Amino acid sequence: MADLSGRLIGGRYLIKNLVASGGMATVYLAIDTRLQREVALKLIHPHLSNDQDFREKFMREALIAARLSHPNLVNIFDQGQDGDLAYIAMEFLKGRDLVPYTKPENLLPLPKVMSIVARVADALDYAHQHNVVHRDIKPANIMYEPASDQVKVTDFGIARITDSSKTKTGMVLGTPSYMSPEQLAGKKIDGRSDLFSLGVTLYQMCCGQLPFAGESMAQLMFKIANESPLDIRTINPEVPDKLVAVINKLLVKDVTQRYQRGSALAADLRASLA
């Protein structure tokens, strides 16, 4: 997308500078000229603007997020179109995503990791109680600001409202390395799939490696569906027994044996912290 700095979008959002660009959209820091506040303005890529499916998926992020209000979920303020540009105006978050903290040389202390993941579990529990499944929980979709210790889950762009009869089933959406076995298989999923993905994230933040890896998509999918992850203590011996038990329960293949609610996960993480 061309540099849009200085452009007014939707008659009110003055773009200041580029923040990030992904496969579907670009995020800019902008000023809401009506309310005189900074916002993150998410714009769909022009080459996708004529694709009705992509446009609907993009706008669905705002519609879904508008149903939700939780301290650990990003706030959505507005949505609309400006010519061929579809946009979502949302809370501008300081800090950055958790990706840097998945690197072996940059891991956070384990108590901090557990505190962050407990709050993500709280947010997911709230969303799941409102029949919303995120479908793409991963470090890149969790924002963290160390100074304020703020945690926010973002990007509900491919989430599915589970009580909607109009939703297509059998579609594989999300990021493969973090997907649950049932999501990879194209089955109907619920909140327990998000908890598996959060388990992959927790594992990675504790040791700097993914629990499942393959040289091809087929190999990765086979491992997620059939193999147990490598014992995390062979990578990081400092992970305590209680946390190992939590991780193992999150990564169980059988959804009935996994954590059934984010609130239960959050409670176990906080008990381990205590």
PDB file of C-alpha atoms in Angstrom:
ATOM      1  CA  MET A   1       0.000   0.000   0.000  1.00  0.00           C
ATOM      2  CA  ALA A   2       1.342   3.448  -0.913  1.00  0.00           C
ATOM      3  CA  ASP A   3       2.325   5.843   1.850  1.00  0.00           C
ATOM      4  CA  LEU A   4      -0.917   7.447   3.034  1.00  0.00           C
ATOM      5  CA  SER A   5       0.645   9.799   5.589  1.00  0.00           C
ATOM      6  CA  GLY A   6      -1.347  13.039   5.765  1.00  0.00           C
ATOM      7  CA  ARG A   7      -4.453  11.583   4.137  1.00  0.00           C
ATOM      8  CA  LEU A   8      -7.864  12.000   5.769  1.00  0.00           C
ATOM      9  CA  ILE A   9      -9.842   8.740   5.831  1.00  0.00           C
ATOM     10  CA  GLY A  10     -13.581   8.573   6.436  1.00  0.00           C
ATOM     11  CA  GLY A  11     -13.711  12.326   6.824  1.00  0.00           C
ATOM     12  CA  ARG A  12     -12.176  12.160  10.312  1.00  0.00           C
ATOM     13  CA  TYR A  13      -9.054   9.978  10.582  1.00  0.00           C
ATOM     14  CA  LEU A  14      -5.837  11.806   9.723  1.00  0.00           C
ATOM     15  CA  ILE A  15      -3.069   9.288   9.026  1.00  0.00           C
ATOM     16  CA  LYS A  16       0.246  10.024  10.727  1.00  0.00           C
ATOM     17  CA  ASN A  17       2.491   7.057   9.962  1.00  0.00           C
ATOM     18  CA  LEU A  18       2.685   3.351   9.177  1.00  0.00           C
ATOM     19  CA  VAL A  19       2.653   0.968  12.146  1.00  0.00           C
ATOM     20  CA  ALA A  20       2.542  -2.512  10.601  1.00  0.00           C
ATOM     21  CA  SER A  21       1.537  -4.377   7.466  1.00  0.00           C
ATOM     22  CA  GLY A  22       0.168  -7.906   7.240  1.00  0.00           C
ATOM     23  CA  GLY A  23      -1.210 -10.209   4.590  1.00  0.00           C
ATOM     24  CA  MET A  24      -4.668  -8.685   4.578  1.00  0.00           C
ATOM     25  CA  ALA A  25      -4.352  -5.166   5.931  1.00  0.00           C
ATOM     26  CA  THR A  26      -2.067  -2.299   6.872  1.00  0.00           C
ATOM     27  CA  VAL A  27      -2.243  -0.550  10.231  1.00  0.00           C
ATOM     28  CA  TYR A  28      -1.524   3.164  10.602  1.00  0.00           C
ATOM     29  CA  LEU A  29      -1.320   5.495  13.565  1.00  0.00           C
ATOM     30  CA  ALA A  30      -3.975   8.140  12.965  1.00  0.00           C
ATOM     31  CA  ILE A  31      -5.653  11.040  14.731  1.00  0.00           C
ATOM     32  CA  ASP A  32      -9.420  11.012  15.185  1.00  0.00           C
ATOM     33  CA  THR A  33      -9.976  14.673  14.342  1.00  0.00           C
ATOM     34  CA  ARG A  34     -13.421  14.720  15.926  1.00  0.00           C
ATOM     35  CA  LEU A  35     -12.403  13.363  19.319  1.00  0.00           C
ATOM     36  CA  GLN A  36      -8.738  14.457  19.161  1.00  0.00           C
ATOM     37  CA  ARG A  37      -7.295  11.086  20.104  1.00  0.00           C
ATOM     38  CA  GLU A  38      -4.843   8.645  18.600  1.00  0.00           C
ATOM     39  CA  VAL A  39      -6.279   5.509  17.021  1.00  0.00           C
ATOM     40  CA  ALA A  40      -4.936   2.532  15.131  1.00  0.00           C
ATOM     41  CA  LEU A  41      -6.505   2.611  11.671  1.00  0.00           C
ATOM     42  CA  LYS A  42      -6.597  -0.732   9.875  1.00  0.00           C
ATOM     43  CA  LEU A  43      -6.990  -0.538   6.084  1.00  0.00           C
ATOM     44  CA  ILE A  44      -7.616  -3.464   3.771  1.00  0.00           C
ATOM     45  CA  HIS A  45      -4.993  -3.853   1.026  1.00  0.00           C
ATOM     46  CA  PRO A  46      -6.186  -2.305  -2.273  1.00  0.00           C
ATOM     47  CA  HIS A  47      -5.591  -5.502  -4.249  1.00  0.00           C
ATOM     48  CA  LEU A  48      -8.118  -7.202  -1.969  1.00  0.00           C
ATOM     49  CA  SER A  49     -10.640  -4.382  -1.969  1.00  0.00           C
ATOM     50  CA  ASN A  50     -12.598  -5.844  -4.874  1.00  0.00           C
ATOM     51  CA  ASP A  51     -12.666  -9.322  -3.311  1.00  0.00           C
ATOM     52  CA  GLN A  52     -16.023  -9.521  -1.580  1.00  0.00           C
ATOM     53  CA  ASP A  53     -14.972 -12.457   0.627  1.00  0.00           C
ATOM     54  CA  PHE A  54     -11.912 -10.627   1.927  1.00  0.00           C
ATOM     55  CA  ARG A  55     -13.832  -7.412   2.459  1.00  0.00           C
ATOM     56  CA  GLU A  56     -16.507  -9.234   4.454  1.00  0.00           C
ATOM     57  CA  LYS A  57     -13.873 -11.046   6.506  1.00  0.00           C
ATOM     58  CA  PHE A  58     -12.126  -7.760   7.255  1.00  0.00           C
ATOM     59  CA  MET A  59     -15.288  -5.956   8.318  1.00  0.00           C
ATOM     60  CA  ARG A  60     -16.394  -8.951  10.383  1.00  0.00           C
ATOM     61  CA  GLU A  61     -13.480  -8.212  12.720  1.00  0.00           C
ATOM     62  CA  ALA A  62     -15.123  -4.971  13.783  1.00  0.00           C
ATOM     63  CA  LEU A  63     -18.624  -6.418  13.982  1.00  0.00           C
ATOM     64  CA  ILE A  64     -17.478  -9.249  16.223  1.00  0.00           C
ATOM     65  CA  ALA A  65     -15.233  -7.117  18.399  1.00  0.00           C
ATOM     66  CA  ALA A  66     -18.040  -4.587  18.848  1.00  0.00           C
ATOM     67  CA  ARG A  67     -19.956  -7.275  20.752  1.00  0.00           C
ATOM     68  CA  LEU A  68     -17.140  -7.674  23.230  1.00  0.00           C
ATOM     69  CA  SER A  69     -15.915  -5.452  26.064  1.00  0.00           C
ATOM     70  CA  HIS A  70     -13.132  -6.753  28.287  1.00  0.00           C
ATOM     71  CA  PRO A  71      -9.972  -5.204  29.796  1.00  0.00           C
ATOM     72  CA  ASN A  72      -7.790  -7.656  27.878  1.00  0.00           C
ATOM     73  CA  LEU A  73      -9.456  -7.260  24.480  1.00  0.00           C
ATOM     74  CA  VAL A  74      -8.614  -4.430  22.073  1.00  0.00           C
ATOM     75  CA  ASN A  75     -11.345  -1.775  21.873  1.00  0.00           C
ATOM     76  CA  ILE A  76     -12.947  -1.172  18.475  1.00  0.00           C
ATOM     77  CA  PHE A  77     -14.254   2.373  17.961  1.00  0.00           C
ATOM     78  CA  ASP A  78     -15.560   2.610  14.410  1.00  0.00           C
ATOM     79  CA  GLN A  79     -15.700   0.992  10.976  1.00  0.00           C
ATOM     80  CA  GLY A  80     -16.528   2.202   7.496  1.00  0.00           C
ATOM     81  CA  GLN A  81     -15.450   2.704   3.902  1.00  0.00           C
ATOM     82  CA  ASP A  82     -13.716   5.555   2.105  1.00  0.00           C
ATOM     83  CA  GLY A  83     -13.980   4.941  -1.617  1.00  0.00           C
ATOM     84  CA  ASP A  84     -12.398   1.544  -2.184  1.00  0.00           C
ATOM     85  CA  LEU A  85     -10.781   1.543   1.270  1.00  0.00           C
ATOM     86  CA  ALA A  86     -12.482  -0.382   4.061  1.00  0.00           C
ATOM     87  CA  TYR A  87     -11.235   0.611   7.495  1.00  0.00           C
ATOM     88  CA  ILE A  88     -11.527  -0.176  11.183  1.00  0.00           C
ATOM     89  CA  ALA A  89     -10.587   2.389  13.843  1.00  0.00           C
ATOM     90  CA  MET A  90      -9.442   0.828  17.089  1.00  0.00           C
ATOM     91  CA  GLU A  91      -7.613   1.535  20.290  1.00  0.00           C
ATOM     92  CA  PHE A  92      -3.980   2.436  19.652  1.00  0.00           C
ATOM     93  CA  LEU A  93      -1.922   0.112  21.807  1.00  0.00           C
ATOM     94  CA  LYS A  94       1.499   0.993  23.095  1.00  0.00           C
ATOM     95  CA  GLY A  95       4.004  -1.812  23.346  1.00  0.00           C
ATOM     96  CA  ARG A  96       4.123  -4.591  20.784  1.00  0.00           C
ATOM     97  CA  ASP A  97       3.139  -8.183  20.187  1.00  0.00           C
ATOM     98  CA  LEU A  98       4.622 -11.184  21.991  1.00  0.00           C
ATOM     99  CA  VAL A  99       6.685 -12.467  19.051  1.00  0.00           C
ATOM    100  CA  PRO A 100      10.020 -11.084  20.370  1.00  0.00           C
ATOM    101  CA  TYR A 101       9.412 -12.929  23.649  1.00  0.00           C
ATOM    102  CA  THR A 102       9.262 -16.301  21.880  1.00  0.00           C
ATOM    103  CA  LYS A 103      12.963 -16.098  20.941  1.00  0.00           C
ATOM    104  CA  PRO A 104      15.304 -18.247  23.082  1.00  0.00           C
ATOM    105  CA  GLU A 105      17.546 -15.276  23.819  1.00  0.00           C
ATOM    106  CA  ASN A 106      14.679 -12.981  24.837  1.00  0.00           C
ATOM    107  CA  LEU A 107      12.294 -15.053  26.971  1.00  0.00           C
ATOM    108  CA  LEU A 108      10.382 -13.353  29.778  1.00  0.00           C
ATOM    109  CA  PRO A 109      10.618 -14.705  33.339  1.00  0.00           C
ATOM    110  CA  LEU A 110       8.245 -17.645  33.792  1.00  0.00           C
ATOM    111  CA  PRO A 111       6.046 -15.868  36.388  1.00  0.00           C
ATOM    112  CA  LYS A 112       5.522 -13.017  33.912  1.00  0.00           C
ATOM    113  CA  VAL A 113       4.673 -15.479  31.113  1.00  0.00           C
ATOM    114  CA  MET A 114       2.109 -17.174  33.348  1.00  0.00           C
ATOM    115  CA  SER A 115       0.578 -13.834  34.337  1.00  0.00           C
ATOM    116  CA  ILE A 116       0.254 -12.749  30.696  1.00  0.00           C
ATOM    117  CA  VAL A 117      -1.271 -16.048  29.564  1.00  0.00           C
ATOM    118  CA  ALA A 118      -3.717 -16.046  32.498  1.00  0.00           C
ATOM    119  CA  ARG A 119      -5.061 -12.693  31.318  1.00  0.00           C
ATOM    120  CA  VAL A 120      -5.351 -13.930  27.742  1.00  0.00           C
ATOM    121  CA  ALA A 121      -7.270 -16.922  29.131  1.00  0.00           C
ATOM    122  CA  ASP A 122      -9.601 -14.496  30.952  1.00  0.00           C
ATOM    123  CA  ALA A 123     -10.239 -12.608  27.709  1.00  0.00           C
ATOM    124  CA  LEU A 124     -10.894 -15.799  25.764  1.00  0.00           C
ATOM    125  CA  ASP A 125     -13.230 -17.103  28.448  1.00  0.00           C
ATOM    126  CA  TYR A 126     -15.239 -13.892  28.112  1.00  0.00           C
ATOM    127  CA  ALA A 127     -15.314 -14.132  24.308  1.00  0.00           C
ATOM    128  CA  HIS A 128     -16.271 -17.810  24.388  1.00  0.00           C
ATOM    129  CA  GLN A 129     -19.124 -17.075  26.785  1.00  0.00           C
ATOM    130  CA  HIS A 130     -20.377 -14.667  24.115  1.00  0.00           C
ATOM    131  CA  ASN A 131     -20.157 -17.402  21.462  1.00  0.00           C
ATOM    132  CA  VAL A 132     -17.070 -15.968  19.773  1.00  0.00           C
ATOM    133  CA  VAL A 133     -14.082 -18.119  18.834  1.00  0.00           C
ATOM    134  CA  HIS A 134     -10.929 -16.225  17.894  1.00  0.00           C
ATOM    135  CA  ARG A 135      -9.467 -18.938  15.592  1.00  0.00           C
ATOM    136  CA  ASP A 136      -5.998 -17.405  15.333  1.00  0.00           C
ATOM    137  CA  ILE A 137      -4.491 -17.150  18.808  1.00  0.00           C
ATOM    138  CA  LYS A 138      -0.720 -16.757  18.498  1.00  0.00           C
ATOM    139  CA  PRO A 139       1.995 -14.418  19.851  1.00  0.00           C
ATOM    140  CA  ALA A 140       1.494 -11.969  16.964  1.00  0.00           C
ATOM    141  CA  ASN A 141      -2.125 -11.407  18.031  1.00  0.00           C
ATOM    142  CA  ILE A 142      -1.374 -10.686  21.688  1.00  0.00           C
ATOM    143  CA  MET A 143      -0.116  -7.206  22.542  1.00  0.00           C
ATOM    144  CA  TYR A 144       2.000  -6.524  25.614  1.00  0.00           C
ATOM    145  CA  GLU A 145       3.337  -3.294  27.073  1.00  0.00           C
ATOM    146  CA  PRO A 146       5.971  -3.963  29.757  1.00  0.00           C
ATOM    147  CA  ALA A 147       5.826  -0.464  31.293  1.00  0.00           C
ATOM    148  CA  SER A 148       2.139  -0.728  32.225  1.00  0.00           C
ATOM    149  CA  ASP A 149       2.039  -4.556  32.214  1.00  0.00           C
ATOM    150  CA  GLN A 150      -0.951  -4.296  29.845  1.00  0.00           C
ATOM    151  CA  VAL A 151      -2.114  -7.347  27.869  1.00  0.00           C
ATOM    152  CA  LYS A 152      -4.587  -7.169  24.976  1.00  0.00           C
ATOM    153  CA  VAL A 153      -5.830  -9.795  22.522  1.00  0.00           C
ATOM    154  CA  THR A 154      -6.313  -8.352  19.048  1.00  0.00           C
ATOM    155  CA  ASP A 155      -7.269  -9.308  15.500  1.00  0.00           C
ATOM    156  CA  PHE A 156     -10.590 -11.085  15.492  1.00  0.00           C
ATOM    157  CA  GLY A 157     -10.448 -10.904  11.695  1.00  0.00           C
ATOM    158  CA  ILE A 158     -11.119 -14.585  11.130  1.00  0.00           C
ATOM    159  CA  ALA A 159     -13.157 -15.264  14.231  1.00  0.00           C
ATOM    160  CA  ARG A 160     -16.454 -17.040  13.876  1.00  0.00           C
ATOM    161  CA  ILE A 161     -19.613 -16.313  15.829  1.00  0.00           C
ATOM    162  CA  THR A 162     -20.433 -19.838  16.906  1.00  0.00           C
ATOM    163  CA  ASP A 163     -24.187 -19.307  17.065  1.00  0.00           C
ATOM    164  CA  SER A 164     -24.378 -18.071  13.462  1.00  0.00           C
ATOM    165  CA  SER A 165     -26.173 -20.403  11.067  1.00  0.00           C
ATOM    166  CA  LYS A 166     -24.629 -18.602   8.099  1.00  0.00           C
ATOM    167  CA  THR A 167     -21.046 -19.625   8.873  1.00  0.00           C
ATOM    168  CA  LYS A 168     -19.322 -21.896   6.421  1.00  0.00           C
ATOM    169  CA  THR A 169     -17.875 -25.033   7.985  1.00  0.00           C
ATOM    170  CA  GLY A 170     -14.951 -27.112   6.844  1.00  0.00           C
ATOM    171  CA  MET A 171     -12.764 -24.069   6.198  1.00  0.00           C
ATOM    172  CA  VAL A 172      -9.203 -24.117   7.532  1.00  0.00           C
ATOM    173  CA  LEU A 173      -8.352 -20.620   8.778  1.00  0.00           C
ATOM    174  CA  GLY A 174      -5.585 -19.478  11.089  1.00  0.00           C
ATOM    175  CA  THR A 175      -1.841 -20.034  11.431  1.00  0.00           C
ATOM    176  CA  PRO A 176      -0.921 -23.737  11.045  1.00  0.00           C
ATOM    177  CA  SER A 177       1.765 -24.016  13.750  1.00  0.00           C
ATOM    178  CA  TYR A 178      -0.725 -22.834  16.393  1.00  0.00           C
ATOM    179  CA  MET A 179      -3.806 -24.714  15.185  1.00  0.00           C
ATOM    180  CA  SER A 180      -5.605 -27.403  17.123  1.00  0.00           C
ATOM    181  CA  PRO A 181      -5.947 -30.891  15.598  1.00  0.00           C
ATOM    182  CA  GLU A 182      -9.672 -30.338  15.068  1.00  0.00           C
ATOM    183  CA  GLN A 183      -9.099 -27.002  13.320  1.00  0.00           C
ATOM    184  CA  LEU A 184      -6.527 -28.495  10.961  1.00  0.00           C
ATOM    185  CA  ALA A 185      -8.981 -31.276  10.172  1.00  0.00           C
ATOM    186  CA  GLY A 186     -11.562 -28.665   9.130  1.00  0.00           C
ATOM    187  CA  LYS A 187     -13.973 -29.723  11.852  1.00  0.00           C
ATOM    188  CA  LYS A 188     -16.401 -27.446  13.631  1.00  0.00           C
ATOM    189  CA  ILE A 189     -14.479 -25.853  16.481  1.00  0.00           C
ATOM    190  CA  ASP A 190     -15.277 -24.116  19.754  1.00  0.00           C
ATOM    191  CA  GLY A 191     -13.373 -22.229  22.422  1.00  0.00           C
ATOM    192  CA  ARG A 192     -11.303 -25.270  23.356  1.00  0.00           C
ATOM    193  CA  SER A 193      -9.506 -24.893  20.023  1.00  0.00           C
ATOM    194  CA  ASP A 194      -8.387 -21.394  21.061  1.00  0.00           C
ATOM    195  CA  LEU A 195      -7.089 -22.879  24.313  1.00  0.00           C
ATOM    196  CA  PHE A 196      -4.959 -25.389  22.373  1.00  0.00           C
ATOM    197  CA  SER A 197      -3.513 -22.476  20.386  1.00  0.00           C
ATOM    198  CA  LEU A 198      -2.849 -20.628  23.630  1.00  0.00           C
ATOM    199  CA  GLY A 199      -1.092 -23.772  24.872  1.00  0.00           C
ATOM    200  CA  VAL A 200       1.231 -23.674  21.863  1.00  0.00           C
ATOM    201  CA  THR A 201       1.920 -20.010  22.632  1.00  0.00           C
ATOM    202  CA  LEU A 202       2.587 -20.744  26.311  1.00  0.00           C
ATOM    203  CA  TYR A 203       4.954 -23.602  25.427  1.00  0.00           C
ATOM    204  CA  GLN A 204       6.885 -21.366  23.025  1.00  0.00           C
ATOM    205  CA  MET A 205       7.150 -18.514  25.525  1.00  0.00           C
ATOM    206  CA  CYS A 206       8.492 -20.874  28.159  1.00  0.00           C
ATOM    207  CA  CYS A 207      11.273 -22.409  26.078  1.00  0.00           C
ATOM    208  CA  GLY A 208      11.718 -20.547  22.777  1.00  0.00           C
ATOM    209  CA  GLN A 209      10.590 -23.441  20.581  1.00  0.00           C
ATOM    210  CA  LEU A 210       7.303 -24.554  19.070  1.00  0.00           C
ATOM    211  CA  PRO A 211       5.916 -27.859  20.411  1.00  0.00           C
ATOM    212  CA  PHE A 212       5.267 -29.110  16.883  1.00  0.00           C
ATOM    213  CA  ALA A 213       7.414 -28.468  13.830  1.00  0.00           C
ATOM    214  CA  GLY A 214       7.712 -30.054  10.389  1.00  0.00           C
ATOM    215  CA  GLU A 215       9.626 -29.584   7.176  1.00  0.00           C
ATOM    216  CA  SER A 216       6.353 -29.516   5.252  1.00  0.00           C
ATOM    217  CA  MET A 217       2.723 -28.649   5.943  1.00  0.00           C
ATOM    218  CA  ALA A 218       1.805 -32.334   5.748  1.00  0.00           C
ATOM    219  CA  GLN A 219       4.452 -33.276   8.313  1.00  0.00           C
ATOM    220  CA  LEU A 220       3.418 -30.447  10.639  1.00  0.00           C
ATOM    221  CA  MET A 221      -0.246 -31.432  10.409  1.00  0.00           C
ATOM    222  CA  PHE A 222       0.586 -35.070  11.134  1.00  0.00           C
ATOM    223  CA  LYS A 223       2.572 -34.152  14.245  1.00  0.00           C
ATOM    224  CA  ILE A 224      -0.136 -31.864  15.610  1.00  0.00           C
ATOM    225  CA  ALA A 225      -2.777 -34.530  15.026  1.00  0.00           C
ATOM    226  CA  ASN A 226      -0.833 -37.566  16.233  1.00  0.00           C
ATOM    227  CA  GLU A 227       2.337 -36.863  18.216  1.00  0.00           C
ATOM    228  CA  SER A 228       2.968 -35.575  21.702  1.00  0.00           C
ATOM    229  CA  PRO A 229       5.130 -32.464  21.998  1.00  0.00           C
ATOM    230  CA  LEU A 230       8.702 -32.826  23.165  1.00  0.00           C
ATOM    231  CA  ASP A 231       8.914 -32.680  26.974  1.00  0.00           C
ATOM    232  CA  ILE A 232       9.418 -28.973  27.554  1.00  0.00           C
ATOM    233  CA  ARG A 233      11.878 -29.633  30.386  1.00  0.00           C
ATOM    234  CA  THR A 234      14.364 -31.104  27.952  1.00  0.00           C
ATOM    235  CA  ILE A 235      14.544 -27.591  26.485  1.00  0.00           C
ATOM    236  CA  ASN A 236      14.049 -25.539  29.662  1.00  0.00           C
ATOM    237  CA  PRO A 237      14.595 -27.531  32.880  1.00  0.00           C
ATOM    238  CA  GLU A 238      13.384 -24.537  34.920  1.00  0.00           C
ATOM    239  CA  VAL A 239       9.716 -25.045  34.003  1.00  0.00           C
ATOM    240  CA  PRO A 240       8.019 -26.217  37.228  1.00  0.00           C
ATOM    241  CA  ASP A 241       5.916 -29.363  37.439  1.00  0.00           C
ATOM    242  CA  LYS A 242       2.618 -27.491  37.855  1.00  0.00           C
ATOM    243  CA  LEU A 243       3.258 -25.435  34.717  1.00  0.00           C
ATOM    244  CA  VAL A 244       4.256 -28.553  32.773  1.00  0.00           C
ATOM    245  CA  ALA A 245       0.935 -30.113  33.794  1.00  0.00           C
ATOM    246  CA  VAL A 246      -0.956 -27.036  32.589  1.00  0.00           C
ATOM    247  CA  ILE A 247       0.835 -27.066  29.228  1.00  0.00           C
ATOM    248  CA  ASN A 248       0.259 -30.783  28.739  1.00  0.00           C
ATOM    249  CA  LYS A 249      -3.458 -30.407  29.489  1.00  0.00           C
ATOM    250  CA  LEU A 250      -3.735 -27.574  26.962  1.00  0.00           C
ATOM    251  CA  LEU A 251      -2.077 -29.620  24.225  1.00  0.00           C
ATOM    252  CA  VAL A 252      -4.168 -32.778  24.601  1.00  0.00           C
ATOM    253  CA  LYS A 253      -5.540 -33.967  21.237  1.00  0.00           C
ATOM    254  CA  ASP A 254      -8.924 -35.017  22.681  1.00  0.00           C
ATOM    255  CA  VAL A 255     -10.941 -31.844  23.273  1.00  0.00           C
ATOM    256  CA  THR A 256     -12.888 -33.501  26.101  1.00  0.00           C
ATOM    257  CA  GLN A 257      -9.634 -33.977  28.050  1.00  0.00           C
ATOM    258  CA  ARG A 258      -8.391 -30.433  27.423  1.00  0.00           C
ATOM    259  CA  TYR A 259      -9.235 -27.375  29.521  1.00  0.00           C
ATOM    260  CA  GLN A 260     -12.907 -26.733  28.889  1.00  0.00           C
ATOM    261  CA  ARG A 261     -12.867 -23.046  29.806  1.00  0.00           C
ATOM    262  CA  GLY A 262     -10.339 -20.258  29.879  1.00  0.00           C
ATOM    263  CA  SER A 263     -11.370 -19.445  33.438  1.00  0.00           C
ATOM    264  CA  ALA A 264     -10.155 -22.871  34.614  1.00  0.00           C
ATOM    265  CA  LEU A 265      -6.843 -22.345  32.843  1.00  0.00           C
ATOM    266  CA  ALA A 266      -6.431 -18.881  34.361  1.00  0.00           C
ATOM    267  CA  ALA A 267      -7.199 -20.262  37.838  1.00  0.00           C
ATOM    268  CA  ASP A 268      -4.568 -23.018  37.507  1.00  0.00           C
ATOM    269  CA  LEU A 269      -1.934 -20.578  36.244  1.00  0.00           C
ATOM    270  CA  ARG A 270      -2.585 -18.197  39.139  1.00  0.00           C
ATOM    271  CA  ALA A 271      -2.538 -21.056  41.643  1.00  0.00           C
ATOM    272  CA  SER A 272       0.832 -22.126  40.227  1.00  0.00           C
ATOM    273  CA  LEU A 273       2.077 -18.546  40.538  1.00  0.00           C
ATOM    274  CA  ALA A 274       0.944 -18.373  44.158  1.00  0.00           C
TER     275      ALA A 274
END
